[in-house]
Amino acid sequence: MTLDYLIIGAGPAGLQLAALLDAEGKGDYLVLESADGPGAFFATYPRHRQLISINKPHTGTDDPELNLRLDWNSLLTDDPALLFTKYTERYFPDADVMVRYLADFAAKTGVKVSYDTRVTRVSKHDDVFTVEAGDRRWEARAVIVATGVSKTYQPDIPGFELAEGYDVMSVEPRDYLDQKVLIIGKGNSAFETAENLMETTTLIHLAGPSSVRMAWRTHYVGHLRAVNNNFLDTYQLKSANAILDGTIKSIERDGTGYKVTFSFSRANEVVKELHYDRVLACTGFRFDDSIFDSSARPQLAIRDRFPAQTEAWESVNVPGLFFAGTISQERDFKKSTSGFVHGFRYAVRALHRILSRRYDATEWPSDKLAAEPAALTAAVIERVNRTSALWQQFGFLADVLTVAGSEARYHEEVPVDYFVSTGLRTAEHDYDRAFVITLEYGPDHDQVDPFDITVTRVAQDVVGQAHDAAYLHPVVRYHREGQLVSTHHLAENLENQWDRPEVHVRPLREFLGRCLAGAEG
């Protein structure tokens, strides 16, 4: 028997996809999980157990869609009891709560998971995948890999093997008493580790070739979060610790400690020998492709950290091999939120729709509307003021209004690149015009210091300056016969309510009217 879908990994993405398949009665699938329960990654990581995904049960609204904007941990479900916000009120929850939540989600949804099943080989012959786990084997027409980034990333540094990895280092501060510690890395794992050790170490240096980038400035939640940045105070206030900008040339043993040769990027490439008692590696993770044989091994990208993917999250070189969850961030790396639960839960829903189109000839869900300005304006305004998907996956997912004659169809949560490359045409609806609706920051938003009051910014609700807005706001792009013709920005608003009649509604209605009348472009 050949399964329709075989999902590898029972983390948040694997469970989300399985639940969506179950909800549509697509029971011909199976999830394979190497651990004895779901969410095994969170049983170990983050090492210091505090998640940086926010959890806010008290939002001032009972609208479940709006609440997901401030709930970064829940999977998509119609069951209010299966929201992560029911499990804790902590703004930054303990990782153990996530493990418990995922176990409950798996049990209560009844998704089909085979635990204690470690996949050892994936191959492909004649358009059919064979997946093996020891002496057990399955066949499937499509394989979806949702294993996350499970292997530590090792940069090409001579002597790097001497460093203690994030996955194995001690998290007991007194194990570092009176020691000089070098931490390789400048991301959240490096800073959370430094924060944990500040009270017991003699000094801590964080080192790496890249600049520290603050999430509050870039709007990318994987950059350094404020909850982990106390170490910056100790550096800037000359309290023994430091951040080193440059390249580690080598790591060598030096008696009971280590000699690190370091080339400083800010000091005319000055090279120094630095001495430490411990060297810790917090250099992130990468995708583990060891289970794939040559017939199904996906091409890698971004320093071989992720599988290279098409606009449909399909391997660029192995048709029928798809990716979900953290590894799907190759499509929007360090731009949007596909590397995190609050982003990829929507990406998985979009992937589910893509799979349904590909293998079951199912149209992308849509609502029919009259192709006239008032109706289209009302639909867009209602959505941008409620949607959590476009809010979380800014600039990456879009709502798409397609127009054929006097009929329009409203499609929700379509990957922008997928729409551009593949489209949403059907035999019944062969449209020639489309409006692509996203929420986006301004193009130079990460160049603006939001706390510098001397920097001028566009006043909110100013229609004529909406295109210069740096803050998140709706953008509507008009496509005609596959070509981008015109773009309309809705004025930014502090309360994220884009519904003022003269500021948001009327300008949008007039823009849509001009486009429908053929007066744009």
PDB file of C-alpha atoms in Angstrom, residues 50 77 142 154 179 259 326 352 357 403 405:
ATOM      1  CA  GLN A  50      12.993  29.975  28.575  1.00  0.00           C
ATOM      2  CA  THR A  77      -7.191  24.711  15.849  1.00  0.00           C
ATOM      3  CA  ALA A 142       4.816  12.599  -1.214  1.00  0.00           C
ATOM      4  CA  GLN A 154      29.988  23.842  12.885  1.00  0.00           C
ATOM      5  CA  GLN A 179      36.771  31.101  34.744  1.00  0.00           C
ATOM      6  CA  LYS A 259      44.644  29.796  23.094  1.00  0.00           C
ATOM      7  CA  THR A 326      11.664  25.574  10.953  1.00  0.00           C
ATOM      8  CA  HIS A 352      -1.611  21.760   2.970  1.00  0.00           C
ATOM      9  CA  ARG A 357      -4.092  21.322  -5.372  1.00  0.00           C
ATOM     10  CA  VAL A 403     -10.965  39.152 -11.081  1.00  0.00           C
ATOM     11  CA  GLY A 405     -15.240  39.700 -15.798  1.00  0.00           C
TER      12      GLY A 405
END
